[in-house]
Short mmCIF file of C-alpha atoms in Angstrom, two decimals:
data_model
loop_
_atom_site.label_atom_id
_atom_site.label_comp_id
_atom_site.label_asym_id
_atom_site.label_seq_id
_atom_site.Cartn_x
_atom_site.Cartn_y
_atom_site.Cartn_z
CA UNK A 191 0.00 0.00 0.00
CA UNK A 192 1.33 4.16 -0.25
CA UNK A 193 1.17 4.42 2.99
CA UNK A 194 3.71 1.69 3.67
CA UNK A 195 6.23 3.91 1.56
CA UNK A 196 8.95 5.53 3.52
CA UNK A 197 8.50 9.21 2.80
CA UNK A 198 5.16 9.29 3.35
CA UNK A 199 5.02 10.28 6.78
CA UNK A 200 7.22 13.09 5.95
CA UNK A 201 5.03 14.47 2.99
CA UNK A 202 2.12 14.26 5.15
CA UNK A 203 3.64 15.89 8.15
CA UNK A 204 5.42 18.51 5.30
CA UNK A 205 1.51 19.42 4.35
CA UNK A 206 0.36 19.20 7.58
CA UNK A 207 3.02 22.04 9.15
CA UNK A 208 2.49 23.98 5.76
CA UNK A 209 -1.20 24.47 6.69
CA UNK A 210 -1.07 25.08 10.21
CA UNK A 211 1.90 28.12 9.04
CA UNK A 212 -0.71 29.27 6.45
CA UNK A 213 -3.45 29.32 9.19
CA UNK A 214 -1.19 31.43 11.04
CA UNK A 215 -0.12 34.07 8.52
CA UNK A 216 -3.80 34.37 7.50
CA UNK A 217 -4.71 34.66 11.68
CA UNK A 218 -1.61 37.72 11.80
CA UNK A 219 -2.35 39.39 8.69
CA UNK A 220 -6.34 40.32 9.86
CA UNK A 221 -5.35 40.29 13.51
CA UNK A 222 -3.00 43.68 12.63
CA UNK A 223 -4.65 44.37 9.30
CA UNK A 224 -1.82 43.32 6.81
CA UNK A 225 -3.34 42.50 3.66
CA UNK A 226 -0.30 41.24 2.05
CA UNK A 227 0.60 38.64 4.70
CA UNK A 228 -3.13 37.52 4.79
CA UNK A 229 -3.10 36.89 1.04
CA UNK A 230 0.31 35.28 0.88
CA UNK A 231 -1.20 33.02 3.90
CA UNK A 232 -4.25 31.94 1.62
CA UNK A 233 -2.16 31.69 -1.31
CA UNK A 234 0.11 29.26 1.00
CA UNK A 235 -2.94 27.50 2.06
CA UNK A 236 -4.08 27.01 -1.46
CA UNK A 237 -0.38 25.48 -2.52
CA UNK A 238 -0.78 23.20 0.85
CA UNK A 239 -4.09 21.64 -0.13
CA UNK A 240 -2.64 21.32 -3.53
CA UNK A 241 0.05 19.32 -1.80
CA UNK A 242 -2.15 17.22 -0.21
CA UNK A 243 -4.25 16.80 -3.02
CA UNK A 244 -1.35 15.44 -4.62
CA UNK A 245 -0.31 13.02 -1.81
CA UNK A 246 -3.66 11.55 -2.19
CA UNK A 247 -3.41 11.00 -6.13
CA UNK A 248 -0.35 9.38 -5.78
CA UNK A 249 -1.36 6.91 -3.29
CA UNK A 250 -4.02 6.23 -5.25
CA UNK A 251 -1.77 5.60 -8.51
CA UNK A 252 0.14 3.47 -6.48
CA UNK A 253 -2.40 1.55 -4.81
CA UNK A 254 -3.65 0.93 -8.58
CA UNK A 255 -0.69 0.46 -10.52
CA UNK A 256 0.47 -2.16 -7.73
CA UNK A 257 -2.93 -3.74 -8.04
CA UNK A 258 -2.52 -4.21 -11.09
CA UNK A 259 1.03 -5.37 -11.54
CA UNK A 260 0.84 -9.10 -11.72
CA UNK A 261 -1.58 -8.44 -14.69
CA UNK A 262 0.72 -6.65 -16.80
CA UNK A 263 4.06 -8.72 -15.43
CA UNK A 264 5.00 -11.25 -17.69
CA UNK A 265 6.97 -14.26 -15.49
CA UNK A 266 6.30 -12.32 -12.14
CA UNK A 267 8.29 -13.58 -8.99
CA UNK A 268 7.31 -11.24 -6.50
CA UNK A 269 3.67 -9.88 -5.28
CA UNK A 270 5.02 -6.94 -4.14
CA UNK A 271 5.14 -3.36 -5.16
CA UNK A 272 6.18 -2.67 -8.79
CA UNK A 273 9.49 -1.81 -7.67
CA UNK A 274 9.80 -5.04 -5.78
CA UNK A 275 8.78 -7.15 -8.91
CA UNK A 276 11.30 -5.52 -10.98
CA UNK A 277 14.24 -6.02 -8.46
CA UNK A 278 13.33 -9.79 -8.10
CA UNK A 279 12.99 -10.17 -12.22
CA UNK A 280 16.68 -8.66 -12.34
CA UNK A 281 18.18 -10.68 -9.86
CA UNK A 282 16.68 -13.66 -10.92
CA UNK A 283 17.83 -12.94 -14.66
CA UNK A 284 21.17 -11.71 -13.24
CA UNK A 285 21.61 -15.03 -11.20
CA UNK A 286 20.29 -17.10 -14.85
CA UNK A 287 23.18 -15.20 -16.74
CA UNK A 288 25.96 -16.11 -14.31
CA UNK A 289 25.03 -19.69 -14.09
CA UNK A 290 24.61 -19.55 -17.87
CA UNK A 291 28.24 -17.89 -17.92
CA UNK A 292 29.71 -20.69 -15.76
CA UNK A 293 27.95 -23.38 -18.18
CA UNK A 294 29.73 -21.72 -20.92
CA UNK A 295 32.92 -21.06 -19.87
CA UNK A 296 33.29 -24.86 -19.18
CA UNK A 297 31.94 -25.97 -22.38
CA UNK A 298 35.04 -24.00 -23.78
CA UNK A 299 37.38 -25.49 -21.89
CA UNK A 300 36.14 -29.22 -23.50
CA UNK A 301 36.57 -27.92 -26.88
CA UNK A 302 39.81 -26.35 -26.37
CA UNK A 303 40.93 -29.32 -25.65
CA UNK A 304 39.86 -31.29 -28.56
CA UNK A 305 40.65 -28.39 -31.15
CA UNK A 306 44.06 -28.60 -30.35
CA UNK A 307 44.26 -32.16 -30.26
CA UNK A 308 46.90 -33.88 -32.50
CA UNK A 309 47.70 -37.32 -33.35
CA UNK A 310 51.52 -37.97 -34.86
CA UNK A 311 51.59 -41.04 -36.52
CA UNK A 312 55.07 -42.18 -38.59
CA UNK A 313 54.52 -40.70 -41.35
CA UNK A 314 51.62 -37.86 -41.06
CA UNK A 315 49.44 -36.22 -38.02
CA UNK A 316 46.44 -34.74 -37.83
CA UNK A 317 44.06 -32.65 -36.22
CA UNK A 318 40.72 -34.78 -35.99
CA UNK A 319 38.84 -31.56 -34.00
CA UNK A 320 40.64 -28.88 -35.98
CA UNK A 321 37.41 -27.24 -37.37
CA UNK A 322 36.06 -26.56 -34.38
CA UNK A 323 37.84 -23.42 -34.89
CA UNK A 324 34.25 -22.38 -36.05
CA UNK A 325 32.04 -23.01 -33.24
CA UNK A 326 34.30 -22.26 -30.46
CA UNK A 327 34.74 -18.48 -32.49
CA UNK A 328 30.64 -18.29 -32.03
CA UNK A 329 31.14 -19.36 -28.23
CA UNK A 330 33.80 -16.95 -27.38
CA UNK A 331 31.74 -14.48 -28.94
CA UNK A 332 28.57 -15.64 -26.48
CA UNK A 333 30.84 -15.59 -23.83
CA UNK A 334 32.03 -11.78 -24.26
CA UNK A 335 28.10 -10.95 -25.21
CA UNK A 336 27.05 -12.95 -21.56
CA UNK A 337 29.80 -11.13 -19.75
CA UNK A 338 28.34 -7.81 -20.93
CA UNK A 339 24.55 -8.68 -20.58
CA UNK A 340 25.87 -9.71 -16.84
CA UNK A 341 27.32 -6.28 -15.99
CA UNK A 342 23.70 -4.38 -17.98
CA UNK A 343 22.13 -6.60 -15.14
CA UNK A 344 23.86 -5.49 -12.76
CA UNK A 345 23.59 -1.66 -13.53
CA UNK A 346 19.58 -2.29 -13.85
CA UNK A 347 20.04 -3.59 -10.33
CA UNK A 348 22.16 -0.59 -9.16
CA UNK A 349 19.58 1.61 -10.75
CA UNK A 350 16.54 -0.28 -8.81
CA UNK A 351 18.11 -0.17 -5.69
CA UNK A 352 18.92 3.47 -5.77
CA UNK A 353 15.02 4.39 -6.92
CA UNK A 354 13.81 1.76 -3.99
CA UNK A 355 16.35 3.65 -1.61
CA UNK A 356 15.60 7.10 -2.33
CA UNK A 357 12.52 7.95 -4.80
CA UNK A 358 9.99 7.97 -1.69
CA UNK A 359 12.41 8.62 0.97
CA UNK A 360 14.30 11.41 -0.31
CA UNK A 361 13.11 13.09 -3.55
CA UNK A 362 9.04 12.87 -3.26
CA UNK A 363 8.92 14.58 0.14
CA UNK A 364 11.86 16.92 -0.32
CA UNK A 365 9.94 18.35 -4.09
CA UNK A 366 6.81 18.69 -1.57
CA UNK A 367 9.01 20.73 0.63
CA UNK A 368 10.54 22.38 -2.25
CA UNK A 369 6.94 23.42 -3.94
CA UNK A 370 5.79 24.80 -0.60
CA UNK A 371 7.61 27.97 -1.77
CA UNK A 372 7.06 29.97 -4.51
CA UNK A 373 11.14 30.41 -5.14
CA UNK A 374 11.41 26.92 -5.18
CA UNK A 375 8.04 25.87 -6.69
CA UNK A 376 8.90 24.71 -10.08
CA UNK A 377 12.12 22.36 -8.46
CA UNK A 378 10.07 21.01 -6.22
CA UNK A 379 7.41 20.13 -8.91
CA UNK A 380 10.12 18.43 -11.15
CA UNK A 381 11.07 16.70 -8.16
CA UNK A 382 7.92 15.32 -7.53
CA UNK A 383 7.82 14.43 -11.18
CA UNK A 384 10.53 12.62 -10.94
CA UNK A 385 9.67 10.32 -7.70
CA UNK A 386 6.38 9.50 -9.71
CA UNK A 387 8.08 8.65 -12.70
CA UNK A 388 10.87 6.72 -11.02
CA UNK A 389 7.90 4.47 -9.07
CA UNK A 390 5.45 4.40 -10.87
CA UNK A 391 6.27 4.55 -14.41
CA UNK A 392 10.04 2.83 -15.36
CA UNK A 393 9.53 -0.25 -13.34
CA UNK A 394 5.81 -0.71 -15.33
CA UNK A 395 7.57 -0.63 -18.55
CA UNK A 396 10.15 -2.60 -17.92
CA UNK A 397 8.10 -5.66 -16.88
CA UNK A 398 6.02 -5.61 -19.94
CA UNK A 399 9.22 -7.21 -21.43
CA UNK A 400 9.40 -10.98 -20.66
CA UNK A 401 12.30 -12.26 -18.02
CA UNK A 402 14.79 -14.03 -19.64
CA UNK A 403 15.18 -16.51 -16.83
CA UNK A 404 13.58 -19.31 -18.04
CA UNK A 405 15.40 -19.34 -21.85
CA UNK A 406 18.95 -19.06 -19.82
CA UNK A 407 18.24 -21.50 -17.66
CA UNK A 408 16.61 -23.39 -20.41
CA UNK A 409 20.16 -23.44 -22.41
CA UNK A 410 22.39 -23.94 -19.48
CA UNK A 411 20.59 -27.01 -18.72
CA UNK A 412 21.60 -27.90 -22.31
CA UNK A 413 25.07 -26.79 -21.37
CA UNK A 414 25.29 -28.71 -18.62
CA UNK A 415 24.11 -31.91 -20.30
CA UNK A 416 26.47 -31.67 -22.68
CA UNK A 417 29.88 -30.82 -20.12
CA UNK A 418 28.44 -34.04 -18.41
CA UNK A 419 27.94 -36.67 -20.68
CA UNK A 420 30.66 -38.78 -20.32
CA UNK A 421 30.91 -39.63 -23.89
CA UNK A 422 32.06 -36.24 -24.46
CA UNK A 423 34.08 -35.55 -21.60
CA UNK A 424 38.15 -35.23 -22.32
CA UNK A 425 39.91 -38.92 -22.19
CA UNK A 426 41.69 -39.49 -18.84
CA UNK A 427 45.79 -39.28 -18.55
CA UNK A 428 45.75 -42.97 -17.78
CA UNK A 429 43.65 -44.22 -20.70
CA UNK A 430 45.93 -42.71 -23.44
CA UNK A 431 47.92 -46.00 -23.05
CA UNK A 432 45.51 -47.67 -24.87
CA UNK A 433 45.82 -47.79 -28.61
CA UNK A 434 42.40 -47.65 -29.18
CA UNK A 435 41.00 -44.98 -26.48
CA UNK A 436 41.50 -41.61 -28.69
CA UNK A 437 39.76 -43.89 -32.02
CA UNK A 438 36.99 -45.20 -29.58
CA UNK A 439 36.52 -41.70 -28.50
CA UNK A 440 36.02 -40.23 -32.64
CA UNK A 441 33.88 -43.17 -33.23
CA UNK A 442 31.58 -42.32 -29.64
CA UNK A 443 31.74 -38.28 -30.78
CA UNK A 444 30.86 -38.94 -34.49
CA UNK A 445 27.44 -41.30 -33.74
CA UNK A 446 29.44 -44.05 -35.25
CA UNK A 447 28.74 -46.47 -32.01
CA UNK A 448 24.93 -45.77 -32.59
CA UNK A 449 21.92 -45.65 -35.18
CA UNK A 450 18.51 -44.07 -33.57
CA UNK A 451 19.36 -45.01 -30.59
CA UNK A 452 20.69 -48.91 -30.91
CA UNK A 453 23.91 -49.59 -30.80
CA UNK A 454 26.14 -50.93 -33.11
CA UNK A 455 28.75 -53.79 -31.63
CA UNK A 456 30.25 -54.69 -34.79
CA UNK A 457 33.73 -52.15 -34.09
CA UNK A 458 36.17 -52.98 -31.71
CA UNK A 459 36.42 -49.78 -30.56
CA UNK A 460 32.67 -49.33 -29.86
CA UNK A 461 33.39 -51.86 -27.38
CA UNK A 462 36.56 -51.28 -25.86
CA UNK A 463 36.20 -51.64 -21.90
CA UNK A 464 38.71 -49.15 -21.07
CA UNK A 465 35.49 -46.68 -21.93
CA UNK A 466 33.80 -45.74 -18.90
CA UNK A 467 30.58 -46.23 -18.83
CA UNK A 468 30.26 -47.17 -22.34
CA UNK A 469 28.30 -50.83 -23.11
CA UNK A 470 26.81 -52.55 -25.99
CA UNK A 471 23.18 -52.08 -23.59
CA UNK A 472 23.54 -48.46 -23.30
CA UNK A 473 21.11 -46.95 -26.73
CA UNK A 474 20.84 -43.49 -24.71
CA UNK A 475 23.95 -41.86 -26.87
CA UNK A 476 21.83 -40.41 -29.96
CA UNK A 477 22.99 -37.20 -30.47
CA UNK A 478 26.60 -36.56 -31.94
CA UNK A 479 28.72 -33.94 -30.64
CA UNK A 480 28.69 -31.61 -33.28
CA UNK A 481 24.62 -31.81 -33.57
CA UNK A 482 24.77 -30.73 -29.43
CA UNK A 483 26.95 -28.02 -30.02
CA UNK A 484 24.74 -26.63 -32.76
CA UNK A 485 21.80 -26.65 -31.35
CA UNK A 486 23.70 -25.57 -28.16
CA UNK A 487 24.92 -22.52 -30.13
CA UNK A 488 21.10 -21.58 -31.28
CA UNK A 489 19.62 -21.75 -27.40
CA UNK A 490 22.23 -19.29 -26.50
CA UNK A 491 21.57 -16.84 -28.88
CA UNK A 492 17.88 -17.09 -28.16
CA UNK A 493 18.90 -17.20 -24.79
CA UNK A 494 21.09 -13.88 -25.08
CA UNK A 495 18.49 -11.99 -27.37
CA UNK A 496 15.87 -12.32 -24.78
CA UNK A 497 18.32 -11.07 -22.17
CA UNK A 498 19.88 -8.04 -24.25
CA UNK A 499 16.36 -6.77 -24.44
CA UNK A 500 15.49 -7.23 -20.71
CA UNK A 501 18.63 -5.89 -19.73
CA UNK A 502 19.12 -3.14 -22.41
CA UNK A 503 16.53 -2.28 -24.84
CA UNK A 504 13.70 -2.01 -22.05
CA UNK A 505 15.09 0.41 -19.92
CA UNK A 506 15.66 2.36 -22.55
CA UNK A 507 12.26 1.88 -23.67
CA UNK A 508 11.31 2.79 -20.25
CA UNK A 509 13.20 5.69 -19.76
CA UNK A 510 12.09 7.59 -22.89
CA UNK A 511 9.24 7.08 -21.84
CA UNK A 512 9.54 8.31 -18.22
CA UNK A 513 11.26 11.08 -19.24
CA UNK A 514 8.15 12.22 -21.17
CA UNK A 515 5.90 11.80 -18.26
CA UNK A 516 8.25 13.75 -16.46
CA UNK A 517 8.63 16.83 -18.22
CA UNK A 518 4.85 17.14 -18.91
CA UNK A 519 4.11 16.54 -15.09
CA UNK A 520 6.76 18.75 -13.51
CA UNK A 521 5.76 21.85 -15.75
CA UNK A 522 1.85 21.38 -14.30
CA UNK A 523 3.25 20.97 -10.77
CA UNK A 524 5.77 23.62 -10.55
CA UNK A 525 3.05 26.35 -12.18
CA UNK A 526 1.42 28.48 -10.05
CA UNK A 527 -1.64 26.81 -9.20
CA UNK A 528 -3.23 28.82 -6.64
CA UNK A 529 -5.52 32.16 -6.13
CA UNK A 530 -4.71 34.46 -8.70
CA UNK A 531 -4.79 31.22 -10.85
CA UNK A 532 -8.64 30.77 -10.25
CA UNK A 533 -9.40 34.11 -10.14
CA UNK A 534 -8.20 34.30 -14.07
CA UNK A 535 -11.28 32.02 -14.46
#
């Protein structure tokens, strides 16, 4: 609820003094018969039920717009205030890109390995994983993209904290203190504008955008199946004694030791022993390891393009459009909405 806001207190006790010093000037000015201290009083008066006038509307907005928040939040993880929502979507999408970082870094590590494998035979070598030059270009890339979508996440976090911190606390009852004089009248509007805009208004149109929680941790699960299948996994110290363990491996990596699922016991090196975990009765190994590292490759970006526009292209969104509100609010706040104002009409 508004009243639960810190800050509120304050405006109400701001409005609260400013009428009872109103009440006062107006009491002084026909107690000794100074008409211009009576009419600044009443004009006073008129900017302090203003003031309250606008406490009340924005308690209302709030009380509305919160309302109304899981309705226009799309993956919502809090039932909180607006602001609240939009610092849990963050650090849940900020926790989804680190894990999804971790995942990744990882999977590099596997295919450094095998890129710069080499087998020297007598007369030639080669490089059986050479051209996954290729893929582990587009993963480096992903990695450098995730390491800069982390640091937009945690900016949007810094950013959330700071409005949480000091929008209601700090700005919205200091531009009521502000607009309670007519030097300071048109600050104090802006700032009032801007505690508004900062609640009300920039968390609301961030959360229209989806979370990209759920597609990150949807391809680091991917990730993670893939740096722990066994098959795949770099072949222990001890096992390169065996002729056959780095051919076994190529044949397991290709899809050579399966068809749809079944394997296929006629090679030696299908069944060498010195594979762990590998049997004739195992017909989970379907995949091949360059089909998991393309489709791999197309999760992330999907996973990455969701989070670039939570992360960057909806606060900016958001902000253009806050900025807006703000202009057009603080010029009809800090006018001079009082006496001489009605008596034009």
């Amino acid at each position: 609820m508004a009243e639960d806001f810190a800050g509120m207190t304050i405006a109400i006790t701001v409005v609260t003094a400013s009428i009872i010093l109103a009440g006062i000037l107006i009491g002084l000015g026909r107690s000794f018969g100074y008409k211009k201290i009576e009419l600044f009083g009443i004009e006073e008066l008129a900017q302090s039920v203003i003031n309250a006038a606008i406490i009340g509307a924005f308690a209302a907005l709030v009380a509305m717009i919160s309302g109304l928040g899981s309705t226009i939040t799309i993956n919502a993880c809090s039932t909180g205030s607006l602001l609240s929502q939009l610092s849990c979507s963050l650090s849940s999408a900020s926790l989804g890109i680190g894990t999804f970082s971790s995942s990744l870094f990882q999977m590099l590590l596997t295919l450094g390995y095998y890129q710069d494998l080499i087998l020297n035979f007598s007369a030639f070598s080669i490089a059986p994983f050479g051209n996954l030059d290729s893929i582990s270009h587009i993963l480096r890339s992903q990695m450098d993209m995730s390491n800069f979508i982390s640091l937009l996440f945690a900016i949007n976090v810094a950013i959330s904290d700071f409005i949480s911190n000091n929008a209601l606390s700090l700005l919205f009852p200091s531009g009521l203190i502000l607009r309670t004089f007519f030097a300071s009248r048109r600050l104090g509007g802006m700032l009032i504008a801007i505690a508004v805009g900062a609640v009300l208004f920039y968390p609301t149109f961030i959360l229209i955008f989806p979370n990209p929680a759920p597609e990150l941790n949807n391809a680091t699960m991917a990730m993670n199946a893939f740096n722990n299948n066994s098959y795949f996994a770099p072949v222990p110290i001890v096992d390169l004694n065996n002729n056959y363990a780095i051919a076994a491996k190529i044949d397991i990596m290709s899809g050579r030791c399966a068809n749809n699922g079944t394997m296929i016991v006629n090679s030696s090196r299908c069944l060498d022993s010195n594979l762990t975990g590998f049997s004739r009765t195992n017909s989970s190994l379907v995949s091949t390891f360059s089909s998991d590292l393309t489709v791999i490759s197309q999760k992330n970006n999907a996973a990455m393009g969701k989070a670039l526009l939570f992360g960057l292209v909806a606060p900016i969104f958001s902000l253009i459009i806050t900025l807006f509100f703000v202009i057009e609010l603080g010029k009809v706040l800090g006018g001079d909405i009082g006496i001489k104002s009605f008596d034009l009409l």
